[in-house]
mmCIF file of C-alpha atoms in Angstrom:
data_model
loop_
_atom_site.group_PDB
_atom_site.id
_atom_site.type_symbol
_atom_site.label_atom_id
_atom_site.label_comp_id
_atom_site.label_asym_id
_atom_site.label_seq_id
_atom_site.Cartn_x
_atom_site.Cartn_y
_atom_site.Cartn_z
ATOM 1 C CA MET I 30 -14.982 -56.160 -7.234
ATOM 2 C CA PRO I 31 -13.093 -59.444 -6.652
ATOM 3 C CA GLU I 32 -11.804 -60.094 -3.194
ATOM 4 C CA LYS I 33 -8.032 -60.017 -2.977
ATOM 5 C CA LEU I 34 -5.586 -59.878 -0.141
ATOM 6 C CA ASP I 35 -2.652 -57.514 0.034
ATOM 7 C CA GLU I 36 -0.039 -57.476 2.792
ATOM 8 C CA LYS I 37 1.120 -53.968 3.737
ATOM 9 C CA VAL I 38 4.898 -53.744 4.106
ATOM 10 C CA GLY I 39 5.917 -53.728 7.757
ATOM 11 C CA SER I 40 2.478 -54.816 8.960
ATOM 12 C CA SER I 41 1.129 -58.099 10.263
ATOM 13 C CA VAL I 42 -2.417 -57.191 9.209
ATOM 14 C CA ALA I 43 -3.626 -58.597 5.883
ATOM 15 C CA TYR I 44 -6.615 -56.830 4.343
ATOM 16 C CA LYS I 45 -8.703 -56.844 1.180
ATOM 17 C CA VAL I 46 -7.919 -54.565 -1.709
ATOM 18 C CA GLU I 47 -10.315 -51.713 -1.009
ATOM 19 C CA GLU I 48 -11.544 -48.503 -2.563
ATOM 20 C CA LEU I 49 -10.074 -45.135 -1.593
ATOM 21 C CA TRP I 50 -12.581 -42.337 -2.123
ATOM 22 C CA ILE I 51 -11.217 -38.832 -2.767
ATOM 23 C CA LEU I 52 -13.648 -35.899 -2.663
ATOM 24 C CA ALA I 53 -11.756 -32.715 -3.432
ATOM 25 C CA GLY I 54 -12.648 -29.289 -4.764
ATOM 26 C CA VAL I 55 -11.946 -25.601 -4.878
ATOM 27 C CA THR I 56 -12.319 -23.375 -1.828
ATOM 28 C CA ALA I 57 -15.972 -22.586 -0.967
ATOM 29 C CA ALA I 58 -17.376 -25.219 -3.340
ATOM 30 C CA GLY I 59 -19.245 -27.047 -0.565
ATOM 31 C CA LYS I 60 -17.050 -30.068 0.192
ATOM 32 C CA THR I 61 -17.865 -30.242 3.895
ATOM 33 C CA GLU I 62 -21.607 -30.967 3.871
ATOM 34 C CA LEU I 63 -21.436 -33.308 0.896
ATOM 35 C CA SER I 64 -18.591 -35.273 2.473
ATOM 36 C CA LEU I 65 -20.469 -35.591 5.771
ATOM 37 C CA GLU I 66 -23.600 -36.873 4.043
ATOM 38 C CA TRP I 67 -21.635 -39.360 1.943
ATOM 39 C CA ALA I 68 -19.634 -40.621 4.931
ATOM 40 C CA GLU I 69 -22.773 -41.115 7.022
ATOM 41 C CA ARG I 70 -24.497 -42.966 4.190
ATOM 42 C CA ASN I 71 -21.522 -45.244 3.487
ATOM 43 C CA ASP I 72 -20.122 -45.966 6.960
ATOM 44 C CA ALA I 73 -16.951 -44.015 6.194
ATOM 45 C CA GLU I 74 -14.490 -41.968 8.204
ATOM 46 C CA ILE I 75 -12.922 -38.793 6.825
ATOM 47 C CA ILE I 76 -9.245 -37.968 6.392
ATOM 48 C CA SER I 77 -8.897 -34.207 6.104
ATOM 49 C CA CYS I 78 -6.379 -33.173 3.455
ATOM 50 C CA ASP I 79 -6.257 -29.456 4.154
ATOM 51 C CA SER I 80 -2.754 -28.215 4.883
ATOM 52 C CA VAL I 81 -3.940 -25.553 7.369
ATOM 53 C CA SER I 82 -6.351 -27.818 9.267
ATOM 54 C CA PHE I 83 -3.360 -29.950 10.278
ATOM 55 C CA TYR I 84 -2.436 -27.209 12.766
ATOM 56 C CA ARG I 85 -3.890 -26.586 16.191
ATOM 57 C CA GLY I 86 -5.526 -23.211 16.786
ATOM 58 C CA LEU I 87 -6.270 -22.372 13.144
ATOM 59 C CA ASP I 88 -9.933 -23.330 13.238
ATOM 60 C CA ILE I 89 -11.642 -20.290 11.714
ATOM 61 C CA GLY I 90 -9.274 -19.547 8.867
ATOM 62 C CA SER I 91 -9.138 -23.171 7.740
ATOM 63 C CA ALA I 92 -12.921 -23.655 8.026
ATOM 64 C CA LYS I 93 -12.031 -26.690 10.126
ATOM 65 C CA PRO I 94 -14.951 -29.058 10.804
ATOM 66 C CA GLY I 95 -16.469 -28.153 14.169
ATOM 67 C CA LEU I 96 -17.322 -30.461 17.063
ATOM 68 C CA LYS I 97 -20.848 -30.972 15.720
ATOM 69 C CA ASP I 98 -19.493 -32.228 12.388
ATOM 70 C CA GLN I 99 -16.878 -34.368 14.103
ATOM 71 C CA LYS I 100 -19.630 -36.014 16.161
ATOM 72 C CA ARG I 101 -21.529 -36.832 12.960
ATOM 73 C CA VAL I 102 -18.498 -38.452 11.322
ATOM 74 C CA VAL I 103 -15.078 -39.403 12.697
ATOM 75 C CA HIS I 104 -12.404 -37.082 11.257
ATOM 76 C CA HIS I 105 -8.663 -37.711 11.002
ATOM 77 C CA GLY I 106 -5.954 -35.241 10.021
ATOM 78 C CA LEU I 107 -6.992 -32.355 12.274
ATOM 79 C CA ASP I 108 -4.828 -30.641 14.922
ATOM 80 C CA LEU I 109 -1.723 -32.722 14.289
ATOM 81 C CA ALA I 110 0.929 -30.060 14.977
ATOM 82 C CA ASP I 111 1.563 -26.698 16.628
ATOM 83 C CA VAL I 112 1.815 -23.668 14.352
ATOM 84 C CA SER I 113 5.522 -23.305 15.121
ATOM 85 C CA GLU I 114 6.225 -26.842 13.862
ATOM 86 C CA VAL I 115 6.712 -28.160 10.348
ATOM 87 C CA PHE I 116 4.277 -30.870 9.305
ATOM 88 C CA ASP I 117 5.224 -31.735 5.756
ATOM 89 C CA VAL I 118 3.724 -33.940 3.076
ATOM 90 C CA GLY I 119 5.941 -36.895 3.965
ATOM 91 C CA GLN I 120 4.816 -36.772 7.597
ATOM 92 C CA PHE I 121 1.191 -36.450 6.543
ATOM 93 C CA HIS I 122 1.277 -39.525 4.333
ATOM 94 C CA ALA I 123 3.086 -41.574 6.962
ATOM 95 C CA TYR I 124 0.215 -40.607 9.270
ATOM 96 C CA ALA I 125 -2.414 -41.271 6.575
ATOM 97 C CA ASN I 126 -1.019 -44.763 5.902
ATOM 98 C CA GLU I 127 -1.422 -45.711 9.555
ATOM 99 C CA VAL I 128 -4.913 -44.236 9.790
ATOM 100 C CA ILE I 129 -6.080 -45.924 6.590
ATOM 101 C CA GLU I 130 -4.763 -49.317 7.680
ATOM 102 C CA ASP I 131 -6.667 -48.957 10.957
ATOM 103 C CA MET I 132 -9.877 -47.842 9.209
ATOM 104 C CA VAL I 133 -9.775 -50.730 6.748
ATOM 105 C CA SER I 134 -9.103 -53.239 9.528
ATOM 106 C CA ARG I 135 -12.304 -52.008 11.218
ATOM 107 C CA GLY I 136 -14.331 -52.313 8.042
ATOM 108 C CA LYS I 137 -14.700 -48.564 7.473
ATOM 109 C CA LYS I 138 -14.666 -46.885 4.089
ATOM 110 C CA VAL I 139 -11.953 -44.257 3.604
ATOM 111 C CA LEU I 140 -12.991 -40.790 2.383
ATOM 112 C CA VAL I 141 -10.222 -38.246 1.751
ATOM 113 C CA VAL I 142 -11.533 -34.667 1.672
ATOM 114 C CA GLY I 143 -9.644 -31.486 0.864
ATOM 115 C CA GLY I 144 -8.380 -28.853 -1.483
ATOM 116 C CA SER I 145 -4.628 -28.834 -0.830
ATOM 117 C CA GLY I 146 -3.289 -30.158 -4.122
ATOM 118 C CA PHE I 147 0.266 -30.840 -3.003
ATOM 119 C CA PHE I 148 -0.926 -33.081 -0.165
ATOM 120 C CA LEU I 149 -3.621 -34.720 -2.304
ATOM 121 C CA GLN I 150 -0.953 -35.496 -4.882
ATOM 122 C CA GLY I 151 0.659 -37.910 -2.453
ATOM 123 C CA PHE I 152 -2.361 -40.197 -2.804
ATOM 124 C CA LEU I 153 -1.803 -40.346 -6.567
ATOM 125 C CA GLN I 154 1.956 -40.436 -7.127
ATOM 126 C CA PRO I 155 5.232 -40.599 -5.161
ATOM 127 C CA VAL I 156 6.020 -37.650 -2.912
ATOM 128 C CA VAL I 157 9.434 -36.081 -3.355
ATOM 129 C CA ASP I 158 9.212 -34.300 0.009
ATOM 130 C CA ALA I 159 9.106 -37.661 1.788
ATOM 131 C CA LEU I 160 12.936 -37.575 2.091
ATOM 132 C CA GLU I 161 13.704 -37.443 5.803
ATOM 133 C CA VAL I 162 15.517 -34.228 6.767
ATOM 134 C CA SER I 163 17.530 -33.860 9.973
ATOM 135 C CA ASP I 164 16.737 -31.120 12.492
ATOM 136 C CA GLU I 165 20.207 -29.674 11.894
ATOM 137 C CA VAL I 166 19.604 -29.201 8.163
ATOM 138 C CA ARG I 167 16.048 -27.939 8.672
ATOM 139 C CA ASN I 168 17.141 -25.391 11.271
ATOM 140 C CA HIS I 169 19.978 -24.183 9.045
ATOM 141 C CA VAL I 170 17.661 -23.621 6.082
ATOM 142 C CA ASN I 171 14.950 -21.951 8.167
ATOM 143 C CA THR I 172 17.516 -19.640 9.748
ATOM 144 C CA THR I 173 18.864 -18.710 6.315
ATOM 145 C CA TYR I 174 15.373 -17.863 5.087
ATOM 146 C CA GLU I 175 14.382 -15.933 8.226
ATOM 147 C CA LYS I 176 17.594 -13.859 8.329
ATOM 148 C CA TYR I 177 18.276 -13.268 4.643
ATOM 149 C CA GLY I 178 15.023 -13.899 2.805
ATOM 150 C CA LEU I 179 13.970 -15.802 -0.287
ATOM 151 C CA ASP I 180 16.573 -14.462 -2.743
ATOM 152 C CA THR I 181 19.540 -15.535 -0.606
ATOM 153 C CA THR I 182 17.963 -18.938 0.060
ATOM 154 C CA LEU I 183 17.388 -19.365 -3.671
ATOM 155 C CA ALA I 184 20.977 -18.340 -4.450
ATOM 156 C CA GLN I 185 22.277 -20.998 -2.059
ATOM 157 C CA LEU I 186 20.058 -23.565 -3.769
ATOM 158 C CA GLY I 187 21.340 -22.473 -7.183
ATOM 159 C CA LYS I 188 24.952 -23.134 -6.177
ATOM 160 C CA LEU I 189 24.025 -26.745 -5.441
ATOM 161 C CA ASN I 190 22.249 -27.135 -8.782
ATOM 162 C CA PRO I 191 24.565 -25.992 -11.602
ATOM 163 C CA LYS I 192 22.382 -27.780 -14.184
ATOM 164 C CA GLY I 193 19.302 -25.805 -13.194
ATOM 165 C CA LEU I 194 16.282 -26.048 -10.914
ATOM 166 C CA GLY I 195 13.905 -27.751 -13.334
ATOM 167 C CA ASN I 196 10.283 -26.696 -12.915
ATOM 168 C CA LEU I 197 10.677 -25.508 -9.320
ATOM 169 C CA ASP I 198 8.408 -22.567 -8.420
ATOM 170 C CA THR I 199 11.197 -20.205 -7.378
ATOM 171 C CA ARG I 200 8.800 -17.566 -5.979
ATOM 172 C CA ASN I 201 7.197 -20.012 -3.566
ATOM 173 C CA PRO I 202 9.136 -19.885 -0.266
ATOM 174 C CA LEU I 203 7.979 -23.329 0.847
ATOM 175 C CA ARG I 204 9.070 -25.013 -2.382
ATOM 176 C CA VAL I 205 12.491 -23.303 -2.298
ATOM 177 C CA ILE I 206 13.022 -24.147 1.367
ATOM 178 C CA ARG I 207 12.071 -27.800 0.866
ATOM 179 C CA ALA I 208 14.288 -28.070 -2.222
ATOM 180 C CA LEU I 209 17.308 -26.698 -0.361
ATOM 181 C CA GLU I 210 16.665 -29.067 2.539
ATOM 182 C CA ARG I 211 16.583 -32.061 0.206
ATOM 183 C CA CYS I 212 19.768 -31.056 -1.612
ATOM 184 C CA LEU I 213 21.706 -30.433 1.601
ATOM 185 C CA GLN I 214 20.441 -33.621 3.245
ATOM 186 C CA SER I 215 21.110 -35.902 0.266
ATOM 187 C CA GLU I 216 24.149 -34.031 -1.124
ATOM 188 C CA ARG I 217 22.560 -34.429 -4.552
ATOM 189 C CA SER I 218 21.017 -32.089 -7.124
ATOM 190 C CA LEU I 219 17.292 -31.659 -7.712
ATOM 191 C CA ILE I 220 17.632 -33.249 -11.159
ATOM 192 C CA ASP I 221 19.257 -36.382 -9.717
ATOM 193 C CA LEU I 222 16.688 -36.558 -6.935
ATOM 194 C CA GLN I 223 13.894 -36.233 -9.484
ATOM 195 C CA LYS I 224 15.260 -39.194 -11.459
ATOM 196 C CA ASP I 225 15.184 -41.347 -8.329
ATOM 197 C CA PHE I 226 11.753 -40.002 -7.437
ATOM 198 C CA GLU I 227 10.301 -41.090 -10.788
ATOM 199 C CA LYS I 228 11.350 -44.698 -10.113
ATOM 200 C CA LEU I 229 9.320 -44.937 -6.893
ATOM 201 C CA PRO I 230 6.171 -47.106 -6.857
ATOM 202 C CA ILE I 231 2.689 -45.593 -7.068
ATOM 203 C CA PRO I 232 1.441 -44.914 -3.506
ATOM 204 C CA TYR I 233 -1.671 -46.604 -2.109
ATOM 205 C CA ALA I 234 -1.485 -49.040 -5.025
ATOM 206 C CA GLN I 235 -3.505 -51.607 -3.057
ATOM 207 C CA PHE I 236 -6.548 -49.354 -3.431
ATOM 208 C CA THR I 237 -8.875 -48.682 -6.315
ATOM 209 C CA LYS I 238 -9.216 -44.890 -6.244
ATOM 210 C CA ARG I 239 -12.581 -43.214 -6.822
ATOM 211 C CA MET I 240 -12.243 -39.485 -7.397
ATOM 212 C CA VAL I 241 -14.323 -36.357 -7.899
ATOM 213 C CA TRP I 242 -13.682 -32.639 -7.466
ATOM 214 C CA LEU I 243 -16.283 -29.946 -6.881
ATOM 215 C CA ASP I 244 -16.589 -26.597 -8.591
ATOM 216 C CA ARG I 245 -19.262 -23.942 -9.101
ATOM 217 C CA LYS I 246 -19.974 -21.185 -11.572
ATOM 218 C CA ASN I 247 -17.722 -18.172 -11.071
ATOM 219 C CA ASP I 248 -20.426 -15.808 -9.820
ATOM 220 C CA GLU I 249 -21.634 -18.348 -7.266
ATOM 221 C CA ILE I 250 -18.120 -19.138 -6.048
ATOM 222 C CA MET I 251 -17.343 -15.433 -5.688
ATOM 223 C CA ASP I 252 -20.529 -14.791 -3.705
ATOM 224 C CA ARG I 253 -19.676 -17.666 -1.389
ATOM 225 C CA ILE I 254 -16.102 -16.415 -0.963
ATOM 226 C CA ASN I 255 -17.363 -12.936 -0.047
ATOM 227 C CA LEU I 256 -19.788 -14.303 2.553
ATOM 228 C CA ARG I 257 -17.260 -16.792 3.898
ATOM 229 C CA THR I 258 -14.527 -14.170 4.311
ATOM 230 C CA GLN I 259 -16.765 -11.676 6.095
ATOM 231 C CA SER I 260 -18.070 -14.441 8.347
ATOM 232 C CA MET I 261 -14.513 -15.485 9.263
ATOM 233 C CA ILE I 262 -13.509 -11.933 10.160
ATOM 234 C CA ASP I 263 -16.704 -11.407 12.174
ATOM 235 C CA GLY I 264 -16.149 -14.780 13.822
ATOM 236 C CA GLY I 265 -12.745 -13.886 15.272
ATOM 237 C CA MET I 266 -10.116 -14.759 12.667
ATOM 238 C CA ILE I 267 -8.071 -11.647 13.491
ATOM 239 C CA GLU I 268 -7.902 -12.708 17.125
ATOM 240 C CA GLU I 269 -7.077 -16.248 16.026
ATOM 241 C CA ALA I 270 -4.157 -14.933 13.962
ATOM 242 C CA GLU I 271 -2.931 -12.827 16.895
ATOM 243 C CA GLN I 272 -2.869 -15.957 19.047
ATOM 244 C CA ALA I 273 -1.054 -17.838 16.278
ATOM 245 C CA ILE I 274 1.615 -15.127 16.179
ATOM 246 C CA ARG I 275 2.148 -15.544 19.912
ATOM 247 C CA ALA I 276 2.355 -19.313 19.382
ATOM 248 C CA GLY I 277 5.126 -18.973 16.784
ATOM 249 C CA ILE I 278 3.468 -19.048 13.360
ATOM 250 C CA LEU I 279 5.968 -16.489 12.041
ATOM 251 C CA ARG I 280 8.682 -19.146 12.383
ATOM 252 C CA HIS I 281 6.740 -21.210 9.837
ATOM 253 C CA PRO I 282 7.174 -19.493 6.424
ATOM 254 C CA SER I 283 4.609 -21.471 4.457
ATOM 255 C CA LEU I 284 1.894 -21.466 7.112
ATOM 256 C CA SER I 285 2.203 -17.747 7.840
ATOM 257 C CA GLN I 286 1.898 -17.128 4.089
ATOM 258 C CA SER I 287 -1.325 -19.131 3.691
ATOM 259 C CA VAL I 288 -4.336 -17.264 2.316
ATOM 260 C CA GLY I 289 -6.151 -15.302 4.983
ATOM 261 C CA TYR I 290 -3.466 -15.488 7.655
ATOM 262 C CA ARG I 291 -0.937 -13.739 5.398
ATOM 263 C CA GLU I 292 -3.276 -10.781 4.914
ATOM 264 C CA ILE I 293 -4.265 -10.610 8.580
ATOM 265 C CA ILE I 294 -0.658 -10.747 9.772
ATOM 266 C CA LYS I 295 0.097 -7.808 7.484
ATOM 267 C CA PHE I 296 -3.007 -6.016 8.814
ATOM 268 C CA ILE I 297 -1.898 -6.572 12.408
ATOM 269 C CA LYS I 298 1.568 -5.192 11.649
ATOM 270 C CA GLU I 299 0.554 -2.236 9.465
ATOM 271 C CA GLY I 300 -3.050 -1.483 10.380
ATOM 272 C CA GLY I 301 -5.671 -0.127 7.994
ATOM 273 C CA PRO I 302 -9.435 -0.341 7.403
ATOM 274 C CA ARG I 303 -11.087 -3.712 7.961
ATOM 275 C CA LYS I 304 -12.906 -3.444 4.650
ATOM 276 C CA ASP I 305 -9.535 -3.333 2.899
ATOM 277 C CA LEU I 306 -8.484 -6.447 4.821
ATOM 278 C CA VAL I 307 -11.621 -8.277 3.724
ATOM 279 C CA SER I 308 -11.060 -7.197 0.118
ATOM 280 C CA SER I 309 -7.458 -8.424 0.139
ATOM 281 C CA ILE I 310 -8.457 -11.846 1.524
ATOM 282 C CA VAL I 311 -11.242 -12.143 -1.049
ATOM 283 C CA GLN I 312 -8.822 -11.304 -3.858
ATOM 284 C CA SER I 313 -6.238 -13.833 -2.638
ATOM 285 C CA THR I 314 -8.918 -16.506 -2.279
ATOM 286 C CA ARG I 315 -10.093 -15.908 -5.841
ATOM 287 C CA GLN I 316 -6.520 -16.344 -7.054
ATOM 288 C CA LEU I 317 -6.256 -19.548 -5.013
ATOM 289 C CA VAL I 318 -9.429 -20.917 -6.618
ATOM 290 C CA SER I 319 -7.957 -20.255 -10.055
ATOM 291 C CA LYS I 320 -4.790 -22.183 -9.126
ATOM 292 C CA GLN I 321 -6.833 -25.018 -7.635
ATOM 293 C CA ARG I 322 -8.859 -25.394 -10.821
ATOM 294 C CA LYS I 323 -5.686 -25.676 -12.878
ATOM 295 C CA TRP I 324 -4.278 -28.267 -10.494
ATOM 296 C CA PHE I 325 -7.399 -30.432 -10.480
ATOM 297 C CA ARG I 326 -7.713 -30.328 -14.261
ATOM 298 C CA LYS I 327 -4.121 -31.527 -14.543
ATOM 299 C CA HIS I 328 -4.071 -34.209 -11.850
ATOM 300 C CA PHE I 329 -7.631 -35.571 -11.622
ATOM 301 C CA PRO I 330 -9.136 -37.910 -14.234
ATOM 302 C CA THR I 331 -11.089 -36.546 -17.189
ATOM 303 C CA GLY I 332 -14.766 -36.217 -16.308
ATOM 304 C CA SER I 333 -14.171 -36.019 -12.553
ATOM 305 C CA CYS I 334 -15.251 -32.366 -12.187
ATOM 306 C CA LEU I 335 -18.700 -32.038 -10.630
ATOM 307 C CA GLN I 336 -20.414 -28.668 -11.055
ATOM 308 C CA VAL I 337 -22.643 -28.029 -8.042
ATOM 309 C CA SER I 338 -25.228 -25.297 -7.607
ATOM 310 C CA THR I 339 -27.295 -23.789 -4.806
ATOM 311 C CA GLU I 340 -30.315 -23.867 -7.109
ATOM 312 C CA LYS I 341 -30.033 -27.612 -7.672
ATOM 313 C CA PRO I 342 -28.983 -29.396 -4.457
ATOM 314 C CA LEU I 343 -26.990 -32.550 -5.105
ATOM 315 C CA SER I 344 -27.753 -35.920 -3.593
ATOM 316 C CA VAL I 345 -24.798 -38.045 -2.519
ATOM 317 C CA ASP I 346 -26.203 -40.782 -4.751
ATOM 318 C CA GLN I 347 -25.570 -38.523 -7.752
ATOM 319 C CA ILE I 348 -21.820 -38.125 -7.247
ATOM 320 C CA PRO I 349 -20.147 -39.328 -10.482
ATOM 321 C CA TRP I 350 -17.071 -41.008 -9.037
ATOM 322 C CA VAL I 351 -14.326 -41.572 -11.608
ATOM 323 C CA ALA I 352 -11.616 -44.234 -11.321
ATOM 324 C CA GLY I 353 -8.152 -42.799 -10.726
ATOM 325 C CA THR I 354 -4.637 -44.224 -10.870
#
């Protein structure tokens, strides 16, 4: 590709227009090993784009890369916040911008790896949650949700949006909480904010994006989910969740509702057979995979889905990268 120079706003470092590689995929598809092999082969460093791996102490439930993997390839995006803190998509992409600029300045390729669609989306289009929210507003909204629940929080949001809430997922606590924060902070409706949002420039426009997402046949994915879930429980995920509760995860609505931790927190509170706990996590993970597939089909380029199989191991040289926006 031709060599061009692009000056990042607010930076004194000029660097060539580079390629941004995004290897995504559904849960249990096998992203970790493939990403490590590709990064080693191509002198790349990895930016983890998993919304649970951002948090310290949630190693088992997030399948966070271990020390052995981190010694093989430098990882960014791990252990950025305590479980009691909010680390939102705007904060993540501010962090990612800094990390990417540093990687490029050192001549490293950038490989983004993950399955969290909302955070991946920020590499492809403007992020509405990037609006800076004051601690006062954030505390007010969190207190409202914690004391009165989702319905009351949603009702308060509705009063600020007489023309409707657009396509907001009103049963998703995180989306409702973030929407209310934005409306209170900006004193504007979601519809007006969306209009402004659509005028923002495409993020990471100085990069040519190369994208692929991994999937497997249903029966293979389900077998891997079953094994993965049992391994996590046997490996101490219940104890990890207990520690997270002591560290304040219950003050973090979206994190405490993430797949696996949500079911274990309920198990800790209510008790019950472990086999029922495993079954509930497996069921929730299957539902998550279904949602992930829909998201990737909508947001990733046509032809970017790579079906992998245990029977036919894939070489990193065979990855069919597709150009993105």
